[in-house]
Each structure stands twice: as C-alpha cells, then as structure tokens.
Coordinates of C-alpha atoms in Angstrom, one line a residue:
M1 CA 23.0 -42.9 196.2
R2 CA 21.1 -42.1 193.0
N3 CA 18.2 -44.4 194.0
L4 CA 18.1 -42.8 197.4
A5 CA 18.0 -39.3 195.8
V6 CA 15.1 -40.3 193.6
R7 CA 13.1 -41.6 196.6
Q8 CA 13.8 -38.4 198.5
A9 CA 12.5 -36.4 195.5
D10 CA 9.5 -38.5 195.5
G11 CA 8.6 -37.6 199.1
P12 CA 6.8 -34.2 198.2
V13 CA 5.0 -35.9 195.5
R14 CA 3.7 -38.6 197.8
L15 CA 2.8 -35.8 200.4
M16 CA 0.7 -34.0 197.8
F17 CA -1.1 -37.2 196.7
M18 CA -2.0 -38.0 200.4
A19 CA -3.3 -34.5 200.8
M20 CA -5.6 -34.8 197.8
L21 CA -6.7 -38.2 198.9
C22 CA -7.7 -36.9 202.3
A23 CA -9.7 -34.2 200.6
V24 CA -11.6 -36.9 198.7
L25 CA -12.2 -38.8 201.9
I26 CA -13.5 -35.8 203.7
A27 CA -15.9 -34.8 200.9
A28 CA -17.5 -38.3 200.7
P29 CA -19.3 -39.9 203.5
S30 CA -18.0 -43.2 204.6
A31 CA -19.3 -46.1 202.8
A32 CA -18.7 -48.3 205.8
Q33 CA -21.5 -46.5 207.7
S34 CA -24.2 -47.8 205.3
G35 CA -23.3 -51.4 205.9
S36 CA -23.9 -52.5 202.2
D37 CA -24.0 -51.0 198.8
T38 CA -27.3 -50.1 197.2
T39 CA -28.1 -50.1 193.5
L40 CA -29.9 -47.3 191.7
Q41 CA -31.5 -47.7 188.3
L42 CA -32.4 -44.9 185.8
P43 CA -36.2 -45.6 185.9
Q44 CA -36.1 -45.7 189.8
A45 CA -34.2 -42.4 189.9
L46 CA -36.6 -40.8 187.5
H47 CA -39.7 -41.9 189.6
A48 CA -38.0 -40.6 192.7
A49 CA -37.3 -37.2 191.2
V50 CA -40.9 -36.7 190.2
Q51 CA -42.2 -37.7 193.5
S52 CA -39.9 -35.3 195.4
S53 CA -40.1 -32.3 193.0
P54 CA -41.4 -29.1 194.4
R55 CA -41.6 -27.6 190.9
F56 CA -43.9 -30.3 189.7
A57 CA -46.0 -30.2 192.9
A58 CA -46.4 -26.3 192.3
A59 CA -47.4 -27.0 188.7
R60 CA -50.1 -29.4 189.8
E61 CA -51.4 -26.8 192.2
E62 CA -51.5 -24.3 189.4
L63 CA -53.4 -26.8 187.3
A64 CA -55.9 -27.3 190.1
G65 CA -56.4 -23.6 190.4
S66 CA -57.1 -23.2 186.7
E67 CA -59.7 -26.0 186.9
A68 CA -61.4 -24.1 189.8
D69 CA -61.3 -21.0 187.7
A70 CA -63.1 -22.9 184.9
M71 CA -65.8 -24.0 187.3
Q72 CA -66.3 -20.4 188.4
A73 CA -66.5 -19.1 184.8
S74 CA -69.6 -21.2 184.2
L75 CA -71.6 -19.8 187.1
W76 CA -74.3 -17.3 186.7
D77 CA -74.3 -14.0 188.7
N78 CA -76.1 -14.1 192.0
P79 CA -79.5 -12.4 192.0
D80 CA -79.9 -9.1 193.8
L81 CA -82.5 -8.6 196.6
S82 CA -83.8 -5.0 197.0
V83 CA -86.2 -3.4 199.5
D84 CA -87.7 0.1 198.6
V85 CA -89.5 2.1 201.2
E86 CA -91.3 5.3 199.9
N87 CA -93.3 8.1 201.3
F88 CA -92.3 7.7 205.0
G89 CA -91.8 10.5 207.4
S90 CA -94.9 12.6 206.2
D91 CA -95.8 15.8 208.1
R92 CA -99.4 15.1 207.8
P93 CA -100.7 13.5 211.0
G94 CA -103.0 10.5 210.8
T95 CA -101.9 9.5 207.4
D96 CA -100.0 6.6 206.3
Q97 CA -98.6 6.9 202.9
V98 CA -95.6 4.5 203.2
E99 CA -95.3 2.1 200.3
T100 CA -92.8 -0.9 200.6
T101 CA -91.5 -2.9 197.6
V102 CA -89.5 -6.1 197.9
G103 CA -88.0 -7.4 194.7
I104 CA -85.4 -9.6 193.1
S105 CA -83.5 -8.8 190.1
Q106 CA -81.2 -10.9 187.9
R107 CA -78.5 -10.1 185.4
V108 CA -79.1 -12.2 182.2
R109 CA -75.9 -12.4 180.0
L110 CA -76.8 -12.1 176.3
G111 CA -74.6 -12.8 173.4
G112 CA -73.0 -16.0 174.8
D113 CA -70.8 -14.5 177.5
L114 CA -71.0 -17.7 179.6
F115 CA -70.2 -19.8 176.7
Y116 CA -67.0 -17.8 175.7
A117 CA -66.0 -17.3 179.3
R118 CA -66.1 -21.1 179.9
R119 CA -64.4 -21.7 176.6
A120 CA -61.5 -19.3 177.6
A121 CA -61.3 -21.0 181.0
D122 CA -61.2 -24.4 179.5
A123 CA -58.3 -23.2 177.2
E124 CA -56.4 -21.9 180.3
V125 CA -56.8 -25.3 182.0
Q126 CA -55.4 -27.0 178.8
A127 CA -52.5 -24.6 178.9
A128 CA -51.9 -25.1 182.6
R129 CA -52.0 -28.9 182.0
I130 CA -49.3 -28.6 179.3
R131 CA -47.3 -26.4 181.6
A132 CA -47.4 -29.2 184.2
Q133 CA -46.3 -31.7 181.6
I134 CA -43.4 -29.4 180.6
V135 CA -42.3 -29.1 184.2
L136 CA -42.6 -32.9 184.6
T137 CA -40.6 -33.6 181.4
D138 CA -38.0 -31.0 182.3
V139 CA -37.5 -32.7 185.8
L140 CA -37.2 -36.1 184.0
A141 CA -34.8 -34.8 181.5
T142 CA -32.7 -33.0 184.0
T143 CA -32.5 -36.1 186.4
A144 CA -31.7 -38.4 183.4
S145 CA -28.9 -36.2 182.3
E146 CA -27.4 -36.0 185.7
Y147 CA -27.7 -39.7 186.0
V148 CA -25.8 -40.1 182.7
L149 CA -23.1 -37.7 183.8
A150 CA -22.9 -39.5 187.3
V151 CA -22.6 -42.9 185.5
A152 CA -19.9 -41.6 183.1
A153 CA -17.9 -40.1 186.1
S154 CA -18.1 -43.4 187.9
E155 CA -16.8 -45.3 184.9
R156 CA -13.9 -42.8 184.4
V157 CA -13.0 -43.3 188.1
S158 CA -13.0 -47.1 187.6
L159 CA -10.9 -46.8 184.4
Q160 CA -8.4 -44.4 186.1
A161 CA -8.1 -46.7 189.1
E162 CA -7.1 -49.4 186.5
V163 CA -4.5 -47.1 185.1
V164 CA -3.1 -46.4 188.5
S165 CA -3.0 -50.1 189.2
L166 CA -1.0 -50.8 186.0
T167 CA 1.2 -47.9 186.6
D168 CA 2.1 -49.1 190.0
Q169 CA 2.8 -52.6 188.6
M170 CA 5.1 -51.0 186.0
A171 CA 6.8 -48.9 188.7
D172 CA 7.6 -52.1 190.7
A173 CA 8.9 -53.8 187.6
V174 CA 11.1 -50.8 186.8
N175 CA 12.5 -50.5 190.4
R176 CA 13.5 -54.2 190.1
R177 CA 15.2 -53.7 186.9
V178 CA 17.0 -50.7 188.2
E179 CA 18.1 -52.5 191.3
A180 CA 19.3 -55.4 189.1
G181 CA 21.1 -52.9 186.9
R182 CA 19.3 -53.8 183.8
A183 CA 17.7 -50.3 183.5
S184 CA 18.7 -46.7 184.0
P185 CA 17.6 -44.8 187.1
I186 CA 16.2 -42.3 184.6
E187 CA 13.3 -44.8 183.8
Q188 CA 12.7 -44.9 187.5
Q189 CA 12.3 -41.2 187.6
R190 CA 10.1 -41.2 184.6
V191 CA 7.7 -43.8 185.9
E192 CA 7.5 -42.1 189.3
V193 CA 6.5 -38.9 187.5
V194 CA 3.8 -40.9 185.6
T195 CA 2.6 -42.5 188.8
A196 CA 2.1 -39.2 190.5
R197 CA 0.3 -37.8 187.5
V198 CA -2.1 -40.7 187.1
R199 CA -2.8 -40.6 190.9
S200 CA -3.5 -36.9 190.8
E201 CA -5.9 -37.5 187.9
L202 CA -7.6 -40.2 189.9
V203 CA -8.3 -37.9 192.8
S204 CA -9.7 -35.2 190.4
L205 CA -11.9 -37.7 188.9
Q206 CA -13.1 -38.9 192.2
L207 CA -14.0 -35.3 193.2
Q208 CA -15.8 -35.0 190.0
Q209 CA -17.7 -38.1 190.6
I210 CA -18.8 -36.9 194.1
S211 CA -20.0 -33.7 192.6
N212 CA -22.1 -35.5 190.0
L213 CA -23.5 -37.8 192.6
R214 CA -24.5 -34.9 194.9
R215 CA -26.2 -33.2 192.1
L216 CA -28.1 -36.4 191.2
F217 CA -29.2 -37.0 194.8
M218 CA -30.4 -33.4 195.1
M219 CA -32.7 -34.0 192.1
L220 CA -34.0 -37.2 193.9
G221 CA -34.6 -35.3 197.2
E222 CA -32.4 -37.7 199.1
E223 CA -29.2 -37.4 201.1
F224 CA -26.0 -38.2 199.3
S225 CA -24.8 -41.7 199.8
N226 CA -21.3 -42.7 198.5
S227 CA -22.4 -46.4 198.9
T228 CA -24.9 -46.2 196.0
R229 CA -23.9 -48.0 192.9
L230 CA -25.5 -46.7 189.6
E231 CA -26.4 -49.2 186.9
A232 CA -25.6 -48.3 183.4
A233 CA -28.1 -46.0 181.5
D234 CA -28.8 -48.7 179.1
A235 CA -32.5 -48.0 179.4
L236 CA -32.1 -44.9 177.3
S237 CA -31.0 -47.2 174.4
G238 CA -34.6 -48.6 174.3
I239 CA -36.6 -45.4 174.2
G240 CA -37.2 -45.6 170.4
D241 CA -35.5 -45.8 167.1
L242 CA -34.1 -42.3 166.6
E243 CA -33.3 -43.1 163.0
V244 CA -37.0 -43.1 162.0
L245 CA -37.6 -39.7 163.4
D246 CA -38.0 -36.6 161.1
S247 CA -38.7 -33.0 161.5
D248 CA -42.5 -33.7 161.9
A249 CA -41.7 -35.2 165.3
V250 CA -41.6 -31.7 166.8
D251 CA -45.3 -31.4 166.3
S252 CA -45.7 -33.3 169.4
S253 CA -43.4 -31.0 171.4
L254 CA -44.9 -29.7 174.6
E255 CA -43.6 -26.2 173.8
L256 CA -45.4 -26.2 170.6
L257 CA -48.6 -27.5 172.1
L258 CA -48.5 -24.8 174.7
T259 CA -48.2 -22.1 172.1
A260 CA -51.3 -23.7 170.4
A261 CA -53.3 -23.7 173.7
Q262 CA -52.3 -20.1 174.1
T263 CA -53.7 -19.4 170.5
D264 CA -57.0 -21.1 171.6
I265 CA -57.1 -18.7 174.7
R266 CA -56.7 -15.7 172.3
R267 CA -59.4 -17.1 170.1
A268 CA -61.8 -17.5 173.0
D269 CA -60.8 -14.0 174.1
V270 CA -62.0 -12.7 170.7
G271 CA -65.3 -14.4 171.1
R272 CA -65.7 -13.1 174.7
A273 CA -65.0 -9.5 173.5
R274 CA -67.6 -9.7 170.8
A275 CA -70.1 -11.2 173.3
D276 CA -69.4 -8.4 175.7
A277 CA -70.4 -5.9 172.9
I278 CA -73.9 -7.2 173.3
P279 CA -75.5 -5.5 176.4
D280 CA -76.6 -7.7 179.2
A281 CA -80.2 -7.3 180.5
T282 CA -81.3 -7.0 184.1
V283 CA -84.8 -8.3 184.8
G284 CA -86.6 -7.9 188.1
L285 CA -89.8 -8.9 189.8
G286 CA -91.1 -7.7 193.1
V287 CA -94.1 -7.1 195.3
R288 CA -95.4 -3.7 196.5
R289 CA -97.5 -3.0 199.4
L290 CA -99.7 -0.1 198.5
A291 CA -100.1 2.9 200.9
G292 CA -103.1 3.2 203.2
G293 CA -104.3 -0.4 203.0
Q294 CA -103.4 -4.1 202.8
D295 CA -103.5 -4.2 199.0
T296 CA -100.4 -5.5 197.2
A297 CA -99.3 -5.4 193.6
L298 CA -96.7 -7.1 191.4
V299 CA -93.8 -4.9 190.1
A300 CA -91.7 -6.0 187.0
S301 CA -88.7 -4.3 185.6
I302 CA -86.2 -4.7 182.8
S303 CA -83.2 -2.6 182.1
L304 CA -80.8 -2.8 179.0
P305 CA -77.8 -0.5 178.3
I306 CA -77.9 1.3 175.0
P307 CA -74.6 0.7 173.0
V308 CA -74.4 4.0 171.5
I309 CA -70.8 5.1 172.6
N310 CA -69.2 1.9 174.0
R311 CA -69.6 -1.0 171.7
N312 CA -66.4 -2.7 173.1
Q313 CA -64.8 -2.0 169.8
G314 CA -61.3 -1.4 171.3
A315 CA -61.3 -4.7 173.2
I316 CA -62.5 -6.5 170.1
A317 CA -59.6 -5.1 168.0
A318 CA -57.1 -5.9 170.7
A319 CA -58.2 -9.5 171.1
G320 CA -58.0 -9.9 167.4
R321 CA -54.4 -8.6 167.3
R322 CA -53.4 -10.8 170.2
E323 CA -54.9 -13.8 168.4
T324 CA -52.8 -12.9 165.3
A325 CA -49.7 -12.5 167.5
A326 CA -50.3 -16.0 169.0
R327 CA -50.5 -17.6 165.6
L328 CA -47.2 -16.0 164.6
T329 CA -45.6 -17.0 167.8
E330 CA -46.7 -20.6 167.2
G331 CA -45.0 -20.6 163.8
S332 CA -41.8 -19.0 165.3
V333 CA -41.7 -21.7 168.0
R334 CA -41.9 -24.4 165.5
R335 CA -39.1 -23.0 163.6
Q336 CA -36.9 -22.8 166.6
L337 CA -37.9 -26.4 167.6
L338 CA -36.9 -27.6 164.0
G339 CA -33.6 -26.0 164.5
D340 CA -32.9 -27.5 167.9
F341 CA -34.1 -30.9 166.6
A342 CA -31.6 -30.8 163.8
S343 CA -28.8 -29.8 166.0
S344 CA -29.7 -32.4 168.6
Y345 CA -30.1 -35.2 166.0
T346 CA -26.6 -34.2 164.4
E347 CA -25.0 -34.5 167.9
W348 CA -26.6 -37.8 168.5
A349 CA -25.6 -39.2 165.1
A350 CA -22.0 -38.0 165.4
A351 CA -21.5 -39.3 169.0
R352 CA -23.1 -42.7 168.0
N353 CA -20.9 -42.9 164.9
E354 CA -17.9 -42.1 167.1
L355 CA -18.9 -44.7 169.7
D356 CA -19.5 -47.4 167.2
A357 CA -16.0 -46.7 165.5
I358 CA -14.2 -46.9 168.9
R359 CA -16.0 -50.1 170.1
T360 CA -15.8 -51.9 166.8
R361 CA -12.6 -50.9 165.1
I362 CA -10.4 -48.6 166.9
L363 CA -10.4 -50.0 170.5
P364 CA -9.8 -53.6 169.6
A365 CA -6.8 -52.6 167.5
A366 CA -5.5 -50.4 170.3
E367 CA -6.0 -53.2 172.9
R368 CA -3.9 -55.6 170.6
S369 CA -1.3 -52.9 170.4
F370 CA -1.2 -52.4 174.1
E371 CA -0.8 -56.1 174.8
S372 CA 2.0 -56.4 172.2
A373 CA 3.8 -53.4 173.6
R374 CA 3.5 -54.7 177.1
M375 CA 5.0 -58.0 176.1
A376 CA 7.8 -56.2 174.0
Y377 CA 8.7 -54.0 177.0
H378 CA 9.1 -56.9 179.3
E379 CA 11.3 -58.6 176.7
G380 CA 13.3 -55.5 176.3
Q381 CA 12.4 -54.9 172.7
I382 CA 11.0 -51.3 173.2
D383 CA 11.9 -48.7 175.8
L384 CA 9.8 -47.2 178.6
L385 CA 8.7 -44.1 176.7
N386 CA 7.3 -46.0 173.8
F387 CA 5.4 -48.4 176.1
L388 CA 3.9 -45.6 178.1
D389 CA 2.9 -43.8 175.0
V390 CA 1.0 -46.9 173.8
Q391 CA -0.6 -47.3 177.2
R392 CA -1.8 -43.7 177.3
Q393 CA -3.3 -44.0 173.9
F394 CA -5.2 -47.2 174.8
F395 CA -6.7 -45.7 177.9
E396 CA -7.5 -42.4 176.3
L397 CA -9.6 -44.4 173.7
R398 CA -11.4 -46.2 176.5
A399 CA -12.1 -42.8 178.1
G400 CA -13.3 -41.5 174.8
A401 CA -15.7 -44.4 174.5
I402 CA -17.2 -43.5 177.9
D403 CA -17.5 -39.9 176.8
A404 CA -19.1 -40.8 173.5
A405 CA -21.6 -43.0 175.2
A406 CA -22.6 -40.2 177.5
R407 CA -23.0 -37.8 174.6
V408 CA -25.2 -40.4 172.8
H409 CA -27.4 -40.6 176.0
L410 CA -27.5 -36.9 176.6
A411 CA -28.5 -36.2 172.8
T412 CA -31.2 -39.0 173.2
I413 CA -32.7 -37.1 176.2
Q414 CA -32.6 -33.8 174.4
I415 CA -34.4 -35.2 171.3
D416 CA -37.0 -36.9 173.5
L417 CA -37.4 -33.5 175.3
L418 CA -38.0 -31.8 172.0
T419 CA -40.5 -34.4 170.8
G420 CA -42.8 -34.5 173.8
G421 CA -40.8 -36.5 176.5
T422 CA -43.1 -39.5 176.1
R423 CA -40.2 -42.0 176.4
L424 CA -38.8 -40.6 179.6
R425 CA -42.2 -40.4 181.1
A426 CA -42.7 -44.1 180.1
L427 CA -39.5 -45.1 181.8
A428 CA -40.7 -43.3 185.1
D429 CA -44.1 -45.0 184.8
A430 CA -42.5 -48.4 184.1
H431 CA -40.8 -48.2 187.5
Q432 CA -44.0 -47.3 189.3
L433 CA -45.8 -50.2 187.5
E434 CA -43.0 -52.6 188.6
A435 CA -43.1 -51.4 192.2
S436 CA -46.9 -51.9 192.4
R437 CA -46.6 -55.6 191.5

C-alpha cells in the first residue's frame, strides 16, 4: 500500500514533466525532417555571419560614399560662361550701338584649398574604413560569443542527460531494493523527488539551448535547425598566446585608430580653414563685338576679394579648438581601453586558472570519489543521501568546467576585440580560403 501511495503521488510530477517536454518539442523543429545532422564549425559561422550582415554591408556602402566624396573634393570648380549685351533698344533710328561680349571666367583657388580639402576627404575615407572594420569585428565577436554560449548550452544538456540516465538507473535499483525489503520506501520517495528535479532541470537546459541556437542562427542569417551539431570552439585556443600581451596591445585597437583618424580630420580642417582665409581669385577672358561694325576685341578680367573684415579668423580658431579636443579624446579613449583590457585579461586569467584546476586536480579526485561512493552504495556501506550528495558534487564540477571554458573563450574574444580583432578576422578568412580550395 505504501508503494502504491508513492506511485500515485508521483503522477502529478510525471504530468508536469511531460508538459515541459512537450513545450521543448514544440519550440524546436523536428530533427527528423532534415534527414541527417549537419556540423557547424566556428570559422564557418564567422564567415557566414559576415556575408549575411546588413550592418557590415551598410558600413561598406558608407565607405564607398566617403571615397566618392574624396574624388569630388579634388575637382576644380566648373568655369562660368557669360554673355553680355549692351546698348540695345536705342531710341535713335538708324543707329546700331549694340555691343556683345562672350566670355569665360574661372575661379582659381589660392592658399592650397584643394590640397587641404582632399587631405580632409582622405582622412574621412580612412575613418570610414576603420568604422567598417569596427562593424566587421563587432559582428565577428558577437557571432563568436553566441557560438561559445550555444556550445556550452549543448554540453550542459548532454551532461544533464547523463545525470537523468544515472538517476533513472538509481531509481530502478532503489525500487528493486524496496520491493525486496532491503531498503525503506523513504529512499524510493527521495529518489523520485531527485528524478523529477533533474528531469525538470534538463527541460530548462534544453529550452536555454534552443534559445542560444536561435540567436546564433539569427547572426548567421539562416533559419534555425535543431539538427545542426556545433563543434567545440577550440579554434579560439589557437588565436594567440594571451600571456605575452601587455597594455601596449591596445595601440592596435580599432577604437583608438578611429580616434586617431578623427584627429587627422580635425588637423586637415585647420589647414583648410587657414587656406580659406586666403581669397580666391576669379579670372576671365572674353571676346567683344564692337558697336557699328565687325570689329572685335579681347576682354580680360580678374577679381579678388579684399580680406579686410572677414579673414576667417573664427573658423580658424574653432578648427584649432576641435583639433585639441580630438587629441584629448584620443588620450581618454586609450585610458578607457587600458582599463577594459586589464579587466578582460583578469577575467581570462581567473577563468583559465579555474578551468585548469578543475580539469587537472579537482575533477579527477571527484570522479574517483564518485566511483567509490557508487560501489559503496551498491554494497550497502553508505546510505542514499550520502551517495546523491557525492553524485551532485561530481556533476556540478563537470558543469563548472563547462562554464569556466566558456568564460575563457568569451574573455579571449573580448581581448581580441580590444586589440584590433585580427585573430577573429583570420579565423573567418581561413574558412574562406579553405572553401576556395
């Protein structure tokens, strides 16, 4: 009767578990529809994300627009064609006093206007090129981070599935011992509670896995497929020896290079403002048909503003102040990058130290303890609670190793982002090179 009561009490738990399992199945497309599993590697994901990124495509269009502006900045002004007609409509009959002058005038920029305009436009092109690289690196870093999180979620699901399998085996063993009268029904109740809990945790982890995969596939511009198997993000381990990096590595940061390019723009603006202070001349040449005959004469002209009141002194002062502000901003950005680099490097070092400790010392000892506890429980040397506690500790350590590995990879991505993103771009380029062979 007591066993029957336990099984009846387990009914609501089983119904709850089935409801959560149905939610997982509804949220994830059926893998059977795809026919076979596909494998996705990190370099492949990075390349796909770049190819499908509208942000990067927009940044490239902005770069092309800046290059067109640079071409426009080097062009001279168009010449002006003028036609002057004088002395027409006279009241005196029989006289023809009309004179017609046809001329062309050209504005001649003095003081190096074209040079500084092209210099400023080239600096704008460089800034746009760096902005495009920032967008590219951000897309790569975001995709790599989502990939790492998705891999970690998949590994957690596999680990929890192992826990569920072991717990089910334990539940069967306890049921047999209770039926044989060698264990108390209380142990059966305890193991059923543990079984319900680990199954509930499995469903939660599966939902989290689906969420991570959906975000990853959104970055790739592809439809979500539950049949895709992610390979480990081991490629991140080969992107460089982070131990040899120091604070000078931030000098290659794209954010710092962008502020330097903006300083160049402000410097060119100073030169352009000074050049604008020098008046531009307008020269002209024309032909005049004289009145009362067929005689013609050449006409030449030149005009030049007199810089008495407006010497562009306000624009020169403003450009100089903005150049100073740009230099100060460059120093501020470098300080911020140094702080971010120190923080990310500390996170990377701490996570790697934790991971090494778990893998080399803690986890092997916990595995031996788990195996010993399992044998001791089957031999009746320890009770169920002690064995479940050892099992929980062992699998928590394995889950901790997964989380630590993910934190190492995420910190690695952040450090690469702070130091120019060259390693992530190399991974994406490596897949493109491999695909072209």
